[in-house]
Short mmCIF file of C-alpha atoms in Angstrom, two decimals:
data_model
loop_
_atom_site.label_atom_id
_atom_site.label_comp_id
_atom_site.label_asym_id
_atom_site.label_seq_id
_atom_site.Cartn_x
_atom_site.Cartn_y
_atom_site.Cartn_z
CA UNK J 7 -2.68 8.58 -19.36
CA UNK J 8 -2.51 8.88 -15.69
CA UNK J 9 -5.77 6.95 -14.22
CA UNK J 10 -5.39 7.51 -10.28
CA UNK J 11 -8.14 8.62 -8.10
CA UNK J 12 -10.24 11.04 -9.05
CA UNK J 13 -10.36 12.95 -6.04
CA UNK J 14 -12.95 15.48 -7.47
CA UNK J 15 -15.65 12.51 -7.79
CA UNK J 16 -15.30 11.01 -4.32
CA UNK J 17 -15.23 11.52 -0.41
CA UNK J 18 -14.11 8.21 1.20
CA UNK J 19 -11.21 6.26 0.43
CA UNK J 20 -9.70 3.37 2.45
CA UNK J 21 -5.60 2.87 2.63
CA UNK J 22 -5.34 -0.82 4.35
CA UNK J 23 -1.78 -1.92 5.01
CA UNK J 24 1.35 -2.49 7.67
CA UNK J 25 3.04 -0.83 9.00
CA UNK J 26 4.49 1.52 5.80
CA UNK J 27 0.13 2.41 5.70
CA UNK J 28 0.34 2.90 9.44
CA UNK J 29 2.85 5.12 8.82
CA UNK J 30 5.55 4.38 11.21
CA UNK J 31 8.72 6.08 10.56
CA UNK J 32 10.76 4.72 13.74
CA UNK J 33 9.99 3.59 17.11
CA UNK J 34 11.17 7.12 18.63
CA UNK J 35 8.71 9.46 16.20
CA UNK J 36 4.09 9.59 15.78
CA UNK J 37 3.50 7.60 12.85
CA UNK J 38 2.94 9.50 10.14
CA UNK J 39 0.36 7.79 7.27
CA UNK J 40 0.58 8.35 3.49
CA UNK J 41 -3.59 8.62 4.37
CA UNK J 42 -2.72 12.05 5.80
CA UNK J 43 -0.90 13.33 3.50
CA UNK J 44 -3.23 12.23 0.24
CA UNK J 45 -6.10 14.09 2.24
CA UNK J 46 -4.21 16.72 2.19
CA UNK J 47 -3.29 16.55 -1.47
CA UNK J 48 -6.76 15.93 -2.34
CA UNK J 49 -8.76 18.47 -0.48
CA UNK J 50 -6.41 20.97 -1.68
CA UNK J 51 -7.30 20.00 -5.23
CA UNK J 52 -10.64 21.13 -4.35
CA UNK J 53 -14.09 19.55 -5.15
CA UNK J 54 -15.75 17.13 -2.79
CA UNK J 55 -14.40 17.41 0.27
CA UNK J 56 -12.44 13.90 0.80
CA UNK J 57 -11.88 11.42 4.03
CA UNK J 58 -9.59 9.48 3.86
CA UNK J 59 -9.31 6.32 6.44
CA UNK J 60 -5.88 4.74 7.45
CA UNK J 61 -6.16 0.92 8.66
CA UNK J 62 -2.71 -0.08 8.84
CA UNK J 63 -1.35 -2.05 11.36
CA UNK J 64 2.58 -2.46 12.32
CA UNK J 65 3.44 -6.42 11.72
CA UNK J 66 0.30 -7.45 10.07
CA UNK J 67 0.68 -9.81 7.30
CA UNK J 68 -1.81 -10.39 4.14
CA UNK J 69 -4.50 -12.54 6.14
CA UNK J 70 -4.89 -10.14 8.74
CA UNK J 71 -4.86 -7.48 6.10
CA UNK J 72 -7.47 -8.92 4.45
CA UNK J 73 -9.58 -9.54 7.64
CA UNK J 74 -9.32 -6.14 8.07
CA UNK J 75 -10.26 -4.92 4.54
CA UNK J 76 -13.39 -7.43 4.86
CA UNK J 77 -14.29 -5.84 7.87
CA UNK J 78 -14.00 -2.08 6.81
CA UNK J 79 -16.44 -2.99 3.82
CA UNK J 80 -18.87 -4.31 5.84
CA UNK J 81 -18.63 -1.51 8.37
CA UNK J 82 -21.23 1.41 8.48
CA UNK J 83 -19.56 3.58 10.26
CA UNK J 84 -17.64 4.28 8.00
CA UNK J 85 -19.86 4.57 5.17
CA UNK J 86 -19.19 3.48 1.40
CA UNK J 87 -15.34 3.74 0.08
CA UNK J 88 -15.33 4.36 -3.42
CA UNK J 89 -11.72 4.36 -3.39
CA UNK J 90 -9.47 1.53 -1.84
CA UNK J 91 -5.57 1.40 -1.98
CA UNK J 92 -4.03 -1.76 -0.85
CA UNK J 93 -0.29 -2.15 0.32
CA UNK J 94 0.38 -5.95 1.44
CA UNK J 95 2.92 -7.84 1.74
CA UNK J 96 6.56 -6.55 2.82
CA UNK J 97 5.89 -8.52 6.27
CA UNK J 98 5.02 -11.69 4.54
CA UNK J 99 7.64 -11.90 2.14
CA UNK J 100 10.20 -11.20 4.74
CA UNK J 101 8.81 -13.88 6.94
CA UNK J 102 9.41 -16.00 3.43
CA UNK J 103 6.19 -16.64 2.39
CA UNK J 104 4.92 -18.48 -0.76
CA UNK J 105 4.29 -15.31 -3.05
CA UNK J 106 1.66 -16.58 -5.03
CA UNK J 107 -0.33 -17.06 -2.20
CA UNK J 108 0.22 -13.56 -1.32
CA UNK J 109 -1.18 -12.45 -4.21
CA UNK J 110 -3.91 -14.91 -4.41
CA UNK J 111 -4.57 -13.28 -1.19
CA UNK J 112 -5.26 -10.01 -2.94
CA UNK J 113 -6.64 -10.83 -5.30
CA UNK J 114 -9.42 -12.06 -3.15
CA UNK J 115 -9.28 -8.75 -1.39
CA UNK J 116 -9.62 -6.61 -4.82
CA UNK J 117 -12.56 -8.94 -5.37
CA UNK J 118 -14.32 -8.41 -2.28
CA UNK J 119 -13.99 -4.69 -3.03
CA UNK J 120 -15.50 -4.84 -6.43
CA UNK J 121 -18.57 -6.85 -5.03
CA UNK J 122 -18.59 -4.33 -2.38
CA UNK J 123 -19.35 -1.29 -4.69
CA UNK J 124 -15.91 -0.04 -4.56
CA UNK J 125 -15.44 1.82 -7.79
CA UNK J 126 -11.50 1.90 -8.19
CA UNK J 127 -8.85 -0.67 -6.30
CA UNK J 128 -5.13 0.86 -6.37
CA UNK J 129 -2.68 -1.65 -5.68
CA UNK J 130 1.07 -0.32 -4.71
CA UNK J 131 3.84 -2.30 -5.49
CA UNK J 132 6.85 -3.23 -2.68
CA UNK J 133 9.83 -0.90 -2.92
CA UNK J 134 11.73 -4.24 -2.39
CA UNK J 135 15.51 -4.42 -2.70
CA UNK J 136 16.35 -1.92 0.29
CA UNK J 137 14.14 -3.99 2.13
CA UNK J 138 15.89 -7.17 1.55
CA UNK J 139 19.17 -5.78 2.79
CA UNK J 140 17.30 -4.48 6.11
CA UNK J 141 15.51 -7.62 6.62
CA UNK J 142 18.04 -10.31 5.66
CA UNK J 143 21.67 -10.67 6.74
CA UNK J 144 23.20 -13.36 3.99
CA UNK J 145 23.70 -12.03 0.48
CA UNK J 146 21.77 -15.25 -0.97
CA UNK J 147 18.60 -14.59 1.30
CA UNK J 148 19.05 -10.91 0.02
CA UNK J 149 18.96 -12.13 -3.42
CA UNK J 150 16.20 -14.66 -2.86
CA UNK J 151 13.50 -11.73 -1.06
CA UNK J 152 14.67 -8.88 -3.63
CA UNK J 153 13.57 -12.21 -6.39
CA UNK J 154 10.11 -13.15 -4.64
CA UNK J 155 9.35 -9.46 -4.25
CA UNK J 156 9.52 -8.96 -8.28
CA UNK J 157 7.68 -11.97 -8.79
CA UNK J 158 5.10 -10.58 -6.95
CA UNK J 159 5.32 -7.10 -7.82
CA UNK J 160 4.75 -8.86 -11.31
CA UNK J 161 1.64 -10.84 -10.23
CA UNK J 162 0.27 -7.65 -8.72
CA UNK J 163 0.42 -5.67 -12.46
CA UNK J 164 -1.58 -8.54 -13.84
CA UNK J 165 -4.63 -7.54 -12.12
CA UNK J 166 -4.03 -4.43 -13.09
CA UNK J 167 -7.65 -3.46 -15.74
CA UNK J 168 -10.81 -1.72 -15.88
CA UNK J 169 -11.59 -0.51 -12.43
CA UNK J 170 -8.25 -2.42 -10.53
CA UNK J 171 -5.25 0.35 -10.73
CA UNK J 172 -1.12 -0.17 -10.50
CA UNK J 173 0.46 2.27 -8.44
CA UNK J 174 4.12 1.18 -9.21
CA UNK J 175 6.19 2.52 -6.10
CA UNK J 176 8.88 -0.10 -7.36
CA UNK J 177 9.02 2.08 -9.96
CA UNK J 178 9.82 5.75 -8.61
CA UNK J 179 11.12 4.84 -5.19
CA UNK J 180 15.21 4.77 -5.23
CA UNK J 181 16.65 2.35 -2.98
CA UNK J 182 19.61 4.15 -1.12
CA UNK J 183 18.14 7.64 -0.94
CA UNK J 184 17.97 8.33 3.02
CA UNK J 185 16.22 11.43 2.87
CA UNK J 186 12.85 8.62 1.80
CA UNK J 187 14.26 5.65 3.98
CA UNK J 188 14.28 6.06 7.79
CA UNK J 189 15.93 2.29 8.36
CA UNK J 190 15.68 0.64 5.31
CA UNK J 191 12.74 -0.66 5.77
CA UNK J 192 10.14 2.07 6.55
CA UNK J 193 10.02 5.25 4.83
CA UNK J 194 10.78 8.96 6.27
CA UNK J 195 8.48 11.93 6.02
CA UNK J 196 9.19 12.48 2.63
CA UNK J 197 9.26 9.12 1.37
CA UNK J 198 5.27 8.75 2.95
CA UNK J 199 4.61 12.23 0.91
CA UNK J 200 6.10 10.68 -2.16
CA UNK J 201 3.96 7.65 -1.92
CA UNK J 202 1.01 10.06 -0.99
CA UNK J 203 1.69 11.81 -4.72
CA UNK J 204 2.32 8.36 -6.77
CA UNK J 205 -1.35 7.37 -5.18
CA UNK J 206 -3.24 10.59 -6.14
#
């Protein structure tokens, strides 16, 4: 059974990421969020009408992710999210990171959402192995991030229960289509509107 957000019960949701939640499809073209698009999809679902806040930020790594996720919980302006999705670590992996404490990381972050009143945390999984090939010139290094990015793709389906939610972009996301990759690393129009429909 399909246990996404239930757009009909809610009005704020938070999408806190890099650059692929910032939306940036190349240097040359306006970024273009997945956060646009799945208020789009939602409000034409109907029901309560939905906001939906995009705090990603091209570069950023986990920490600063999670700064930033602290700091949107805490903030009143923008009210109470009942929905968060979290997108992390494609920068830190390809800056070869220990992947564990990536995901320990989030962990924390899915925490401080629950304590925060947030009723359901979506967590999206990396695409991965075109990444590798855009980010890493030797074959073994290829090997080596496409390896650490299942690992942690892994650890992030073990939270997975109850209120914390998989959204498995690993999954549905096929790594030499370039009508969804702009460079191999980000995605195109079209690949933010299919990650818009695999959240919602």
């Amino acid at each position: 059974e399909r246990t996404r957000l239930s757009f009909l019960l809610m009005r704020h949701v938070l999408c806190c990421g890099d650059s692929l939640t910032e939306g940036l499809v190349s240097f040359r073209l306006p970024m273009d969020p997945y956060g646009d698009r799945l208020e789009k999809i939602a409000r034409a679902a109907g029901g309560e009408p939905t906001t939906v806040v995009s705090d990603g930020v091209c570069g950023d790594t986990t920490p600063g992710i999670m700064k930033r996720l602290q700091a949107s919980l805490a903030s009143v302006a923008h009210g109470h999210f009942r929905h968060v999705v979290l997108f992390a670590g494609t920068n830190d992996l390809g800056m070869e990171a220990n992947m564990n404490d990536i995901a320990d990381l989030v962990a924390s972050g899915v925490r401080a959402c629950l304590a925060a009143g947030v009723q359901r945390v979506l967590l999206v999984t990396l695409p991965g192995h075109r990444q590798s090939m855009r980010l890493r010139d030797k074959r073994e290094s290829c090997a080596s991030y496409a390896d650490a990015c299942d690992a942690y793709n892994d650890r992030l389906r073990a939270l997975a229960g109850g209120p914390v939610h998989i959204v498995d972009f690993q999954a549905v996301m096929p790594i030499k289509d370039p009508t969804l990759w702009s460079d191999g690393l980000h995605f195109t129009g079209d690949g933010y509107q299919l990650l818009a429909e695999e959240v919602y």
